[in-house]
């Protein structure tokens, strides 16, 4: 496998984002579709397996290193950013409970780009966690699955859906399953949803499972391990990574706004001379710097082997809301011309809204954080009472 220094990776990614990726962005916005050639190019360049271990066929970058590259990738078109992010994240879920045989069937082909899978948790009539309603019952060597999933990304290209459901008659975290459901599974119907507000060309799907039959051999881990595969394997690092994609998109927005402020002349002087514009730029830069450090703090903890559930929620919550503030100010600095689709800031503004939904809303992150704050306070009170 090709060996590169981190500096070489950074230079390569910067050149790609400024060149080929910019050309792809124009084509995607014009056609409303992500060509298969984009997937192939990203895979051929090694961008879809940066974070995976070398033993699995990846390049073995640390999480911090990967996130520093992801910040650069986030300046790309939103759909291309999503491809890089998901493919560099989902292997953790697949590998977390995979048997040796499943490593060969699913994990290594996924990392190599020979197999595409997508995270399949969200449902129309429930949240994205322990209240999942899609059920399964075992019949011999198969599970019979019934339920619905929606807003499932890459539904048009996925070979497998990493689907989370529960055994019939169970509730909460009990009896949850992680199943690799093949695209051609009997009883699976895939309906494509309407185009989204942003991330043009990324197809989301509504999955309907009616007595859908899935081999028991496609279960990752044991019965009851489903939510652990979802949350420990994928969501914590993925939430942190989303935080860094917000940092990258916000930095690009700041760069565009700054350049516009320096070149746009009104009433005889550049916008950059206006004090209010200077104040906005200062606020934007500070917001970005704070989010970047919060994300890197969580990433360093993951590299050191610590749990980052709360840190990931903090990073995602702050960074996604930061991105809204920064893109709003950036669009305001651009004025009327920034509102038209010919403007890059217009696309960044639309794409930015998606991150607040990915891997749980800000409200979900706040629940995770508040629970930790209260648990620590209760523990401290109990220690005082014992003392």
mmCIF file of C-alpha atoms in Angstrom:
data_model
loop_
_atom_site.group_PDB
_atom_site.id
_atom_site.type_symbol
_atom_site.label_atom_id
_atom_site.label_comp_id
_atom_site.label_asym_id
_atom_site.label_seq_id
_atom_site.Cartn_x
_atom_site.Cartn_y
_atom_site.Cartn_z
ATOM 1 C CA UNK A 1 0.000 0.000 0.000
ATOM 2 C CA UNK A 2 1.187 3.494 -0.849
ATOM 3 C CA UNK A 3 2.781 5.270 2.102
ATOM 4 C CA UNK A 4 2.423 9.028 2.430
ATOM 5 C CA UNK A 5 3.362 11.496 5.095
ATOM 6 C CA UNK A 6 0.565 13.505 6.607
ATOM 7 C CA UNK A 7 1.936 16.643 4.946
ATOM 8 C CA UNK A 8 1.682 14.889 1.571
ATOM 9 C CA UNK A 9 -1.921 13.945 2.278
ATOM 10 C CA UNK A 10 -2.730 17.553 3.164
ATOM 11 C CA UNK A 11 -1.161 18.878 -0.025
ATOM 12 C CA UNK A 12 -2.948 16.246 -2.120
ATOM 13 C CA UNK A 13 -6.346 17.005 -0.591
ATOM 14 C CA UNK A 14 -5.885 20.770 -0.934
ATOM 15 C CA UNK A 15 -5.059 20.386 -4.631
ATOM 16 C CA UNK A 16 -8.029 18.095 -5.210
ATOM 17 C CA UNK A 17 -10.508 20.367 -3.429
ATOM 18 C CA UNK A 18 -9.323 23.416 -5.359
ATOM 19 C CA UNK A 19 -9.269 21.599 -8.723
ATOM 20 C CA UNK A 20 -11.280 18.474 -9.633
ATOM 21 C CA UNK A 21 -13.734 18.821 -6.738
ATOM 22 C CA UNK A 22 -14.640 22.371 -7.749
ATOM 23 C CA UNK A 23 -15.422 21.200 -11.277
ATOM 24 C CA UNK A 24 -17.553 18.338 -9.961
ATOM 25 C CA UNK A 25 -19.501 20.788 -7.782
ATOM 26 C CA UNK A 26 -20.646 22.745 -10.808
ATOM 27 C CA UNK A 27 -21.729 19.576 -12.623
ATOM 28 C CA UNK A 28 -23.605 18.205 -9.603
ATOM 29 C CA UNK A 29 -25.515 21.451 -9.097
ATOM 30 C CA UNK A 30 -26.374 21.621 -12.803
ATOM 31 C CA UNK A 31 -27.509 18.007 -13.230
ATOM 32 C CA UNK A 32 -28.868 17.352 -9.726
ATOM 33 C CA UNK A 33 -27.002 14.042 -9.552
ATOM 34 C CA UNK A 34 -23.705 12.716 -8.206
ATOM 35 C CA UNK A 35 -22.030 10.746 -11.032
ATOM 36 C CA UNK A 36 -20.653 7.310 -10.300
ATOM 37 C CA UNK A 37 -17.359 8.714 -11.535
ATOM 38 C CA UNK A 38 -17.209 10.850 -8.373
ATOM 39 C CA UNK A 39 -17.430 7.766 -6.179
ATOM 40 C CA UNK A 40 -14.790 6.021 -8.263
ATOM 41 C CA UNK A 41 -12.435 8.991 -8.234
ATOM 42 C CA UNK A 42 -12.693 9.478 -4.468
ATOM 43 C CA UNK A 43 -12.051 5.774 -3.944
ATOM 44 C CA UNK A 44 -9.158 5.597 -6.411
ATOM 45 C CA UNK A 45 -7.444 8.484 -4.643
ATOM 46 C CA UNK A 46 -7.740 6.654 -1.314
ATOM 47 C CA UNK A 47 -9.987 9.267 0.252
ATOM 48 C CA UNK A 48 -12.649 6.787 1.377
ATOM 49 C CA UNK A 49 -10.373 4.700 3.608
ATOM 50 C CA UNK A 50 -8.150 7.270 5.280
ATOM 51 C CA UNK A 51 -9.273 6.472 8.827
ATOM 52 C CA UNK A 52 -9.521 2.670 8.550
ATOM 53 C CA UNK A 53 -6.714 0.562 10.080
ATOM 54 C CA UNK A 54 -3.988 -0.744 7.807
ATOM 55 C CA UNK A 55 -4.841 -4.313 8.824
ATOM 56 C CA UNK A 56 -8.276 -3.750 7.302
ATOM 57 C CA UNK A 57 -6.949 -2.199 4.103
ATOM 58 C CA UNK A 58 -7.053 1.456 5.147
ATOM 59 C CA UNK A 59 -4.330 4.054 5.563
ATOM 60 C CA UNK A 60 -4.433 4.028 9.365
ATOM 61 C CA UNK A 61 -4.479 7.776 9.994
ATOM 62 C CA UNK A 62 -5.190 8.830 13.558
ATOM 63 C CA UNK A 63 -8.610 10.330 14.168
ATOM 64 C CA UNK A 64 -7.047 13.757 14.661
ATOM 65 C CA UNK A 65 -5.160 13.478 11.366
ATOM 66 C CA UNK A 66 -8.267 12.325 9.546
ATOM 67 C CA UNK A 67 -10.312 15.217 10.934
ATOM 68 C CA UNK A 68 -7.712 17.733 9.862
ATOM 69 C CA UNK A 69 -8.092 16.380 6.316
ATOM 70 C CA UNK A 70 -11.876 16.303 6.658
ATOM 71 C CA UNK A 71 -11.835 20.016 7.467
ATOM 72 C CA UNK A 72 -10.299 20.574 4.021
ATOM 73 C CA UNK A 73 -12.727 18.164 2.340
ATOM 74 C CA UNK A 74 -15.643 20.096 3.852
ATOM 75 C CA UNK A 75 -14.949 22.960 1.458
ATOM 76 C CA UNK A 76 -16.171 20.649 -1.340
ATOM 77 C CA UNK A 77 -19.724 20.232 -2.548
ATOM 78 C CA UNK A 78 -21.932 18.941 0.271
ATOM 79 C CA UNK A 79 -22.668 15.633 -1.431
ATOM 80 C CA UNK A 80 -18.976 14.899 -1.918
ATOM 81 C CA UNK A 81 -18.307 15.826 1.691
ATOM 82 C CA UNK A 82 -20.974 13.365 2.816
ATOM 83 C CA UNK A 83 -19.428 10.536 0.792
ATOM 84 C CA UNK A 84 -15.998 11.072 2.354
ATOM 85 C CA UNK A 85 -17.448 11.389 5.846
ATOM 86 C CA UNK A 86 -19.747 8.356 5.799
ATOM 87 C CA UNK A 87 -17.295 6.004 4.119
ATOM 88 C CA UNK A 88 -14.586 6.934 6.610
ATOM 89 C CA UNK A 89 -16.956 6.439 9.546
ATOM 90 C CA UNK A 90 -19.230 3.483 8.906
ATOM 91 C CA UNK A 91 -16.468 0.877 8.954
ATOM 92 C CA UNK A 92 -16.370 1.323 12.745
ATOM 93 C CA UNK A 93 -19.932 0.058 13.081
ATOM 94 C CA UNK A 94 -19.310 -2.826 10.723
ATOM 95 C CA UNK A 95 -16.088 -3.879 12.444
ATOM 96 C CA UNK A 96 -17.220 -3.357 16.034
ATOM 97 C CA UNK A 97 -19.018 -6.703 16.295
ATOM 98 C CA UNK A 98 -18.062 -8.460 13.065
ATOM 99 C CA UNK A 99 -16.987 -12.090 13.154
ATOM 100 C CA UNK A 100 -13.905 -13.186 11.222
ATOM 101 C CA UNK A 101 -16.110 -14.309 8.387
ATOM 102 C CA UNK A 102 -17.996 -11.009 8.362
ATOM 103 C CA UNK A 103 -14.720 -9.109 8.276
ATOM 104 C CA UNK A 104 -14.031 -10.783 4.932
ATOM 105 C CA UNK A 105 -17.621 -10.531 3.651
ATOM 106 C CA UNK A 106 -18.471 -6.988 4.707
ATOM 107 C CA UNK A 107 -15.786 -4.920 6.417
ATOM 108 C CA UNK A 108 -12.773 -5.276 4.132
ATOM 109 C CA UNK A 109 -14.792 -4.990 0.896
ATOM 110 C CA UNK A 110 -16.472 -1.874 2.298
ATOM 111 C CA UNK A 111 -13.129 -0.258 3.112
ATOM 112 C CA UNK A 112 -11.778 -1.216 -0.300
ATOM 113 C CA UNK A 113 -14.725 0.438 -2.005
ATOM 114 C CA UNK A 114 -15.994 -2.843 -3.433
ATOM 115 C CA UNK A 115 -19.173 -2.755 -1.342
ATOM 116 C CA UNK A 116 -21.331 0.174 -0.304
ATOM 117 C CA UNK A 117 -23.372 0.185 2.876
ATOM 118 C CA UNK A 118 -25.411 2.868 4.588
ATOM 119 C CA UNK A 119 -26.545 3.541 8.165
ATOM 120 C CA UNK A 120 -30.243 2.724 8.551
ATOM 121 C CA UNK A 121 -31.690 3.863 11.873
ATOM 122 C CA UNK A 122 -34.199 6.721 11.478
ATOM 123 C CA UNK A 123 -37.905 5.898 11.224
ATOM 124 C CA UNK A 124 -40.986 7.943 10.226
ATOM 125 C CA UNK A 125 -42.794 7.369 13.519
ATOM 126 C CA UNK A 126 -40.031 7.347 16.106
ATOM 127 C CA UNK A 127 -36.772 9.025 17.021
ATOM 128 C CA UNK A 128 -33.324 7.733 16.257
ATOM 129 C CA UNK A 129 -32.545 5.578 19.264
ATOM 130 C CA UNK A 130 -34.062 3.163 21.756
ATOM 131 C CA UNK A 131 -37.619 3.814 20.544
ATOM 132 C CA UNK A 132 -37.110 2.100 17.181
ATOM 133 C CA UNK A 133 -40.240 0.253 16.120
ATOM 134 C CA UNK A 134 -39.003 -1.910 13.233
ATOM 135 C CA UNK A 135 -39.225 -5.513 14.463
ATOM 136 C CA UNK A 136 -37.748 -8.886 13.643
ATOM 137 C CA UNK A 137 -38.620 -12.447 14.565
ATOM 138 C CA UNK A 138 -36.371 -15.399 14.010
ATOM 139 C CA UNK A 139 -37.488 -18.235 11.788
ATOM 140 C CA UNK A 140 -34.747 -20.828 11.490
ATOM 141 C CA UNK A 141 -31.696 -19.308 9.841
ATOM 142 C CA UNK A 142 -33.473 -16.078 8.932
ATOM 143 C CA UNK A 143 -34.998 -13.022 10.542
ATOM 144 C CA UNK A 144 -38.342 -11.791 9.279
ATOM 145 C CA UNK A 145 -38.278 -7.991 9.482
ATOM 146 C CA UNK A 146 -41.226 -5.583 9.395
ATOM 147 C CA UNK A 147 -41.207 -1.796 9.626
ATOM 148 C CA UNK A 148 -40.085 1.384 7.941
ATOM 149 C CA UNK A 149 -36.948 3.492 7.714
ATOM 150 C CA UNK A 150 -36.641 6.842 6.042
ATOM 151 C CA UNK A 151 -34.233 9.657 5.180
ATOM 152 C CA UNK A 152 -31.673 6.914 4.520
ATOM 153 C CA UNK A 153 -28.728 8.373 2.662
ATOM 154 C CA UNK A 154 -27.190 6.653 -0.392
ATOM 155 C CA UNK A 155 -30.336 4.588 -0.908
ATOM 156 C CA UNK A 156 -29.715 4.679 -4.634
ATOM 157 C CA UNK A 157 -26.227 3.151 -4.497
ATOM 158 C CA UNK A 158 -26.080 1.046 -1.323
ATOM 159 C CA UNK A 159 -25.450 -2.682 -1.706
ATOM 160 C CA UNK A 160 -26.393 -3.257 1.945
ATOM 161 C CA UNK A 161 -28.398 -1.384 4.546
ATOM 162 C CA UNK A 162 -26.949 -1.615 8.058
ATOM 163 C CA UNK A 163 -30.390 -1.760 9.609
ATOM 164 C CA UNK A 164 -31.261 -1.485 13.278
ATOM 165 C CA UNK A 165 -34.392 -3.143 14.597
ATOM 166 C CA UNK A 166 -35.615 -5.054 17.637
ATOM 167 C CA UNK A 167 -36.897 -8.527 18.411
ATOM 168 C CA UNK A 168 -40.661 -8.675 18.620
ATOM 169 C CA UNK A 169 -41.886 -8.085 22.167
ATOM 170 C CA UNK A 170 -38.817 -6.166 23.374
ATOM 171 C CA UNK A 171 -38.503 -2.495 24.302
ATOM 172 C CA UNK A 172 -35.833 0.075 25.102
ATOM 173 C CA UNK A 173 -32.303 -1.119 24.561
ATOM 174 C CA UNK A 174 -33.233 -4.775 24.948
ATOM 175 C CA UNK A 175 -33.413 -7.109 21.994
ATOM 176 C CA UNK A 176 -31.965 -4.697 19.446
ATOM 177 C CA UNK A 177 -30.327 -6.088 16.318
ATOM 178 C CA UNK A 178 -27.871 -4.828 13.722
ATOM 179 C CA UNK A 179 -28.555 -6.545 10.407
ATOM 180 C CA UNK A 180 -26.837 -6.228 7.054
ATOM 181 C CA UNK A 181 -29.856 -6.197 4.740
ATOM 182 C CA UNK A 182 -28.971 -6.745 1.072
ATOM 183 C CA UNK A 183 -30.506 -4.401 -1.438
ATOM 184 C CA UNK A 184 -32.266 -7.264 -3.203
ATOM 185 C CA UNK A 185 -33.692 -8.818 -0.013
ATOM 186 C CA UNK A 186 -37.133 -10.331 -0.453
ATOM 187 C CA UNK A 187 -39.707 -8.015 1.126
ATOM 188 C CA UNK A 188 -37.611 -4.810 0.922
ATOM 189 C CA UNK A 189 -39.072 -1.918 -1.043
ATOM 190 C CA UNK A 190 -36.985 1.231 -1.622
ATOM 191 C CA UNK A 191 -38.748 4.479 -2.474
ATOM 192 C CA UNK A 192 -36.684 7.542 -3.299
ATOM 193 C CA UNK A 193 -37.605 10.711 -1.437
ATOM 194 C CA UNK A 194 -37.930 14.207 -2.881
ATOM 195 C CA UNK A 195 -34.698 16.171 -3.431
ATOM 196 C CA UNK A 196 -33.386 17.797 -0.281
ATOM 197 C CA UNK A 197 -32.896 21.505 0.351
ATOM 198 C CA UNK A 198 -29.115 21.134 0.111
ATOM 199 C CA UNK A 199 -26.490 18.472 -0.640
ATOM 200 C CA UNK A 200 -27.840 18.315 -4.182
ATOM 201 C CA UNK A 201 -27.539 14.906 -5.816
ATOM 202 C CA UNK A 202 -27.471 12.853 -2.618
ATOM 203 C CA UNK A 203 -30.427 10.486 -2.767
ATOM 204 C CA UNK A 204 -32.350 9.662 0.402
ATOM 205 C CA UNK A 205 -34.714 6.742 0.585
ATOM 206 C CA UNK A 206 -37.829 5.514 2.372
ATOM 207 C CA UNK A 207 -37.470 1.796 3.097
ATOM 208 C CA UNK A 208 -40.522 -0.391 3.643
ATOM 209 C CA UNK A 209 -39.908 -3.870 5.011
ATOM 210 C CA UNK A 210 -42.777 -6.321 4.766
ATOM 211 C CA UNK A 211 -41.834 -9.806 5.988
ATOM 212 C CA UNK A 212 -38.355 -9.030 4.693
ATOM 213 C CA UNK A 213 -36.087 -12.044 5.074
ATOM 214 C CA UNK A 214 -32.506 -11.515 6.235
ATOM 215 C CA UNK A 215 -30.042 -14.334 6.996
ATOM 216 C CA UNK A 216 -29.019 -14.701 10.642
ATOM 217 C CA UNK A 217 -25.452 -14.802 9.294
ATOM 218 C CA UNK A 218 -25.910 -11.103 8.423
ATOM 219 C CA UNK A 219 -26.362 -10.106 12.073
ATOM 220 C CA UNK A 220 -23.463 -8.128 13.538
ATOM 221 C CA UNK A 221 -22.856 -9.174 17.126
ATOM 222 C CA UNK A 222 -25.454 -10.885 19.271
ATOM 223 C CA UNK A 223 -29.131 -10.251 19.816
ATOM 224 C CA UNK A 224 -29.260 -7.183 22.026
ATOM 225 C CA UNK A 225 -26.105 -5.590 20.569
ATOM 226 C CA UNK A 226 -27.896 -3.432 18.002
ATOM 227 C CA UNK A 227 -27.734 -0.076 19.729
ATOM 228 C CA UNK A 228 -24.165 -0.646 20.836
ATOM 229 C CA UNK A 229 -23.192 -1.166 17.210
ATOM 230 C CA UNK A 230 -25.064 2.017 16.297
ATOM 231 C CA UNK A 231 -23.899 4.348 19.028
ATOM 232 C CA UNK A 232 -20.486 3.120 20.143
ATOM 233 C CA UNK A 233 -19.341 2.010 16.751
ATOM 234 C CA UNK A 234 -20.531 4.896 14.628
ATOM 235 C CA UNK A 235 -22.360 7.799 16.219
ATOM 236 C CA UNK A 236 -19.760 9.094 18.672
ATOM 237 C CA UNK A 237 -16.913 9.470 16.133
ATOM 238 C CA UNK A 238 -19.372 10.423 13.403
ATOM 239 C CA UNK A 239 -20.840 13.243 15.494
ATOM 240 C CA UNK A 240 -17.326 14.501 16.114
ATOM 241 C CA UNK A 241 -16.521 14.291 12.406
ATOM 242 C CA UNK A 242 -19.681 16.235 11.540
ATOM 243 C CA UNK A 243 -18.421 18.908 13.889
ATOM 244 C CA UNK A 244 -15.263 19.163 11.805
ATOM 245 C CA UNK A 245 -17.191 19.291 8.541
ATOM 246 C CA UNK A 246 -18.971 22.308 10.016
ATOM 247 C CA UNK A 247 -15.625 23.883 10.824
ATOM 248 C CA UNK A 248 -14.420 23.332 7.251
ATOM 249 C CA UNK A 249 -17.581 24.701 5.647
ATOM 250 C CA UNK A 250 -17.556 27.676 8.006
ATOM 251 C CA UNK A 251 -13.905 28.399 7.210
ATOM 252 C CA UNK A 252 -14.684 28.349 3.500
ATOM 253 C CA UNK A 253 -17.622 30.702 4.118
ATOM 254 C CA UNK A 254 -15.390 33.063 6.081
ATOM 255 C CA UNK A 255 -12.758 33.010 3.332
ATOM 256 C CA UNK A 256 -15.362 33.868 0.690
ATOM 257 C CA UNK A 257 -16.902 36.597 2.843
ATOM 258 C CA UNK A 258 -13.517 38.126 3.584
ATOM 259 C CA UNK A 259 -12.528 38.176 -0.086
ATOM 260 C CA UNK A 260 -15.868 39.739 -1.007
ATOM 261 C CA UNK A 261 -15.499 42.370 1.717
ATOM 262 C CA UNK A 262 -12.067 43.317 0.396
ATOM 263 C CA UNK A 263 -13.141 43.611 -3.248
ATOM 264 C CA UNK A 264 -16.739 44.880 -3.093
ATOM 265 C CA UNK A 265 -16.760 48.697 -3.175
ATOM 266 C CA UNK A 266 -19.760 50.756 -2.095
ATOM 267 C CA UNK A 267 -19.884 54.490 -1.497
ATOM 268 C CA UNK A 268 -16.282 54.729 -2.554
ATOM 269 C CA UNK A 269 -14.693 52.217 -0.205
ATOM 270 C CA UNK A 270 -14.451 48.416 0.270
ATOM 271 C CA UNK A 271 -16.949 46.737 2.568
ATOM 272 C CA UNK A 272 -13.980 45.682 4.709
ATOM 273 C CA UNK A 273 -13.660 49.301 5.814
ATOM 274 C CA UNK A 274 -17.068 49.164 7.489
ATOM 275 C CA UNK A 275 -16.843 48.577 11.221
ATOM 276 C CA UNK A 276 -19.906 46.334 11.298
ATOM 277 C CA UNK A 277 -18.334 44.054 8.668
ATOM 278 C CA UNK A 278 -15.142 43.889 10.691
ATOM 279 C CA UNK A 279 -17.122 42.940 13.796
ATOM 280 C CA UNK A 280 -18.892 40.148 11.901
ATOM 281 C CA UNK A 281 -15.627 38.797 10.535
ATOM 282 C CA UNK A 282 -14.128 38.799 14.035
ATOM 283 C CA UNK A 283 -17.135 36.941 15.448
ATOM 284 C CA UNK A 284 -17.041 34.399 12.633
ATOM 285 C CA UNK A 285 -13.321 33.709 13.052
ATOM 286 C CA UNK A 286 -13.673 33.295 16.811
ATOM 287 C CA UNK A 287 -16.660 30.971 16.438
ATOM 288 C CA UNK A 288 -14.721 28.780 13.995
ATOM 289 C CA UNK A 289 -11.620 28.630 16.183
ATOM 290 C CA UNK A 290 -13.659 27.635 19.241
ATOM 291 C CA UNK A 291 -15.501 24.878 17.351
ATOM 292 C CA UNK A 292 -12.266 23.543 15.881
ATOM 293 C CA UNK A 293 -10.682 23.151 19.316
ATOM 294 C CA UNK A 294 -13.782 21.514 20.782
ATOM 295 C CA UNK A 295 -13.790 18.965 17.960
ATOM 296 C CA UNK A 296 -10.055 18.265 18.234
ATOM 297 C CA UNK A 297 -10.395 17.798 22.005
ATOM 298 C CA UNK A 298 -12.914 14.992 21.412
ATOM 299 C CA UNK A 299 -10.743 13.518 18.645
ATOM 300 C CA UNK A 300 -7.651 13.397 20.850
ATOM 301 C CA UNK A 301 -9.635 11.592 23.555
ATOM 302 C CA UNK A 302 -10.815 9.000 21.032
ATOM 303 C CA UNK A 303 -7.246 8.455 19.837
ATOM 304 C CA UNK A 304 -6.248 7.916 23.478
ATOM 305 C CA UNK A 305 -8.935 5.265 23.934
ATOM 306 C CA UNK A 306 -11.388 7.240 26.065
ATOM 307 C CA UNK A 307 -15.170 7.385 25.799
ATOM 308 C CA UNK A 308 -16.247 10.534 23.958
ATOM 309 C CA UNK A 309 -20.045 10.321 24.027
ATOM 310 C CA UNK A 310 -20.491 13.633 25.827
ATOM 311 C CA UNK A 311 -17.538 15.321 24.100
ATOM 312 C CA UNK A 312 -18.925 14.268 20.718
ATOM 313 C CA UNK A 313 -22.340 15.711 21.532
ATOM 314 C CA UNK A 314 -20.778 18.976 22.678
ATOM 315 C CA UNK A 315 -18.639 19.193 19.557
ATOM 316 C CA UNK A 316 -21.522 18.497 17.212
ATOM 317 C CA UNK A 317 -24.001 20.792 18.953
ATOM 318 C CA UNK A 318 -21.654 23.758 19.107
ATOM 319 C CA UNK A 319 -20.203 23.297 15.623
ATOM 320 C CA UNK A 320 -23.521 22.837 13.812
ATOM 321 C CA UNK A 321 -25.009 25.928 15.443
ATOM 322 C CA UNK A 322 -21.772 27.824 14.800
ATOM 323 C CA UNK A 323 -22.040 26.972 11.115
ATOM 324 C CA UNK A 324 -25.516 28.491 10.951
ATOM 325 C CA UNK A 325 -24.246 31.720 12.489
ATOM 326 C CA UNK A 326 -21.217 31.919 10.207
ATOM 327 C CA UNK A 327 -23.007 31.134 6.942
ATOM 328 C CA UNK A 328 -25.767 33.587 7.815
ATOM 329 C CA UNK A 329 -23.242 36.390 8.356
ATOM 330 C CA UNK A 330 -21.293 35.355 5.258
ATOM 331 C CA UNK A 331 -24.412 35.555 3.111
ATOM 332 C CA UNK A 332 -25.292 38.917 4.644
ATOM 333 C CA UNK A 333 -21.821 40.247 3.778
ATOM 334 C CA UNK A 334 -22.280 39.087 0.188
ATOM 335 C CA UNK A 335 -25.598 40.924 0.034
ATOM 336 C CA UNK A 336 -28.039 40.380 -2.836
ATOM 337 C CA UNK A 337 -25.538 38.758 -5.229
ATOM 338 C CA UNK A 338 -24.878 35.994 -2.672
ATOM 339 C CA UNK A 339 -28.525 34.948 -2.755
ATOM 340 C CA UNK A 340 -28.337 33.670 -6.331
ATOM 341 C CA UNK A 341 -27.445 30.098 -7.231
ATOM 342 C CA UNK A 342 -24.447 31.282 -9.224
ATOM 343 C CA UNK A 343 -22.818 32.135 -5.887
ATOM 344 C CA UNK A 344 -20.840 29.560 -3.940
ATOM 345 C CA UNK A 345 -21.989 31.042 -0.644
ATOM 346 C CA UNK A 346 -25.600 30.324 -1.632
ATOM 347 C CA UNK A 347 -24.765 26.613 -1.937
ATOM 348 C CA UNK A 348 -22.816 26.591 1.319
ATOM 349 C CA UNK A 349 -25.773 28.248 3.042
ATOM 350 C CA UNK A 350 -28.146 25.528 1.809
ATOM 351 C CA UNK A 351 -25.771 22.653 2.492
ATOM 352 C CA UNK A 352 -25.077 23.893 6.031
ATOM 353 C CA UNK A 353 -28.579 23.129 7.289
ATOM 354 C CA UNK A 354 -28.204 19.370 6.871
ATOM 355 C CA UNK A 355 -25.557 18.944 9.553
ATOM 356 C CA UNK A 356 -28.007 19.972 12.257
ATOM 357 C CA UNK A 357 -30.062 16.871 11.451
ATOM 358 C CA UNK A 358 -27.259 14.360 10.856
ATOM 359 C CA UNK A 359 -26.630 11.928 13.749
ATOM 360 C CA UNK A 360 -29.120 13.667 16.013
ATOM 361 C CA UNK A 361 -30.409 17.212 16.361
ATOM 362 C CA UNK A 362 -29.012 19.801 18.759
ATOM 363 C CA UNK A 363 -31.847 18.953 21.116
ATOM 364 C CA UNK A 364 -30.724 15.322 21.267
ATOM 365 C CA UNK A 365 -27.146 16.425 21.924
ATOM 366 C CA UNK A 366 -28.346 18.670 24.732
ATOM 367 C CA UNK A 367 -30.153 15.726 26.332
ATOM 368 C CA UNK A 368 -26.925 13.696 26.279
ATOM 369 C CA UNK A 369 -24.949 16.582 27.785
ATOM 370 C CA UNK A 370 -27.572 17.448 30.409
ATOM 371 C CA UNK A 371 -27.785 13.819 31.534
ATOM 372 C CA UNK A 372 -24.029 13.814 32.109
ATOM 373 C CA UNK A 373 -24.144 17.112 34.010
ATOM 374 C CA UNK A 374 -26.919 15.832 36.287
ATOM 375 C CA UNK A 375 -25.270 12.456 36.835
ATOM 376 C CA UNK A 376 -22.043 14.159 37.900
ATOM 377 C CA UNK A 377 -23.925 16.479 40.233
ATOM 378 C CA UNK A 378 -25.780 13.572 41.837
ATOM 379 C CA UNK A 379 -22.544 11.630 42.290
ATOM 380 C CA UNK A 380 -20.883 14.652 43.888
ATOM 381 C CA UNK A 381 -23.807 15.097 46.246
ATOM 382 C CA UNK A 382 -23.670 11.447 47.267
ATOM 383 C CA UNK A 383 -19.952 11.760 47.985
ATOM 384 C CA UNK A 384 -20.579 14.783 50.167
ATOM 385 C CA UNK A 385 -23.330 12.993 52.054
ATOM 386 C CA UNK A 386 -21.094 9.997 52.706
ATOM 387 C CA UNK A 387 -18.343 12.293 53.916
#
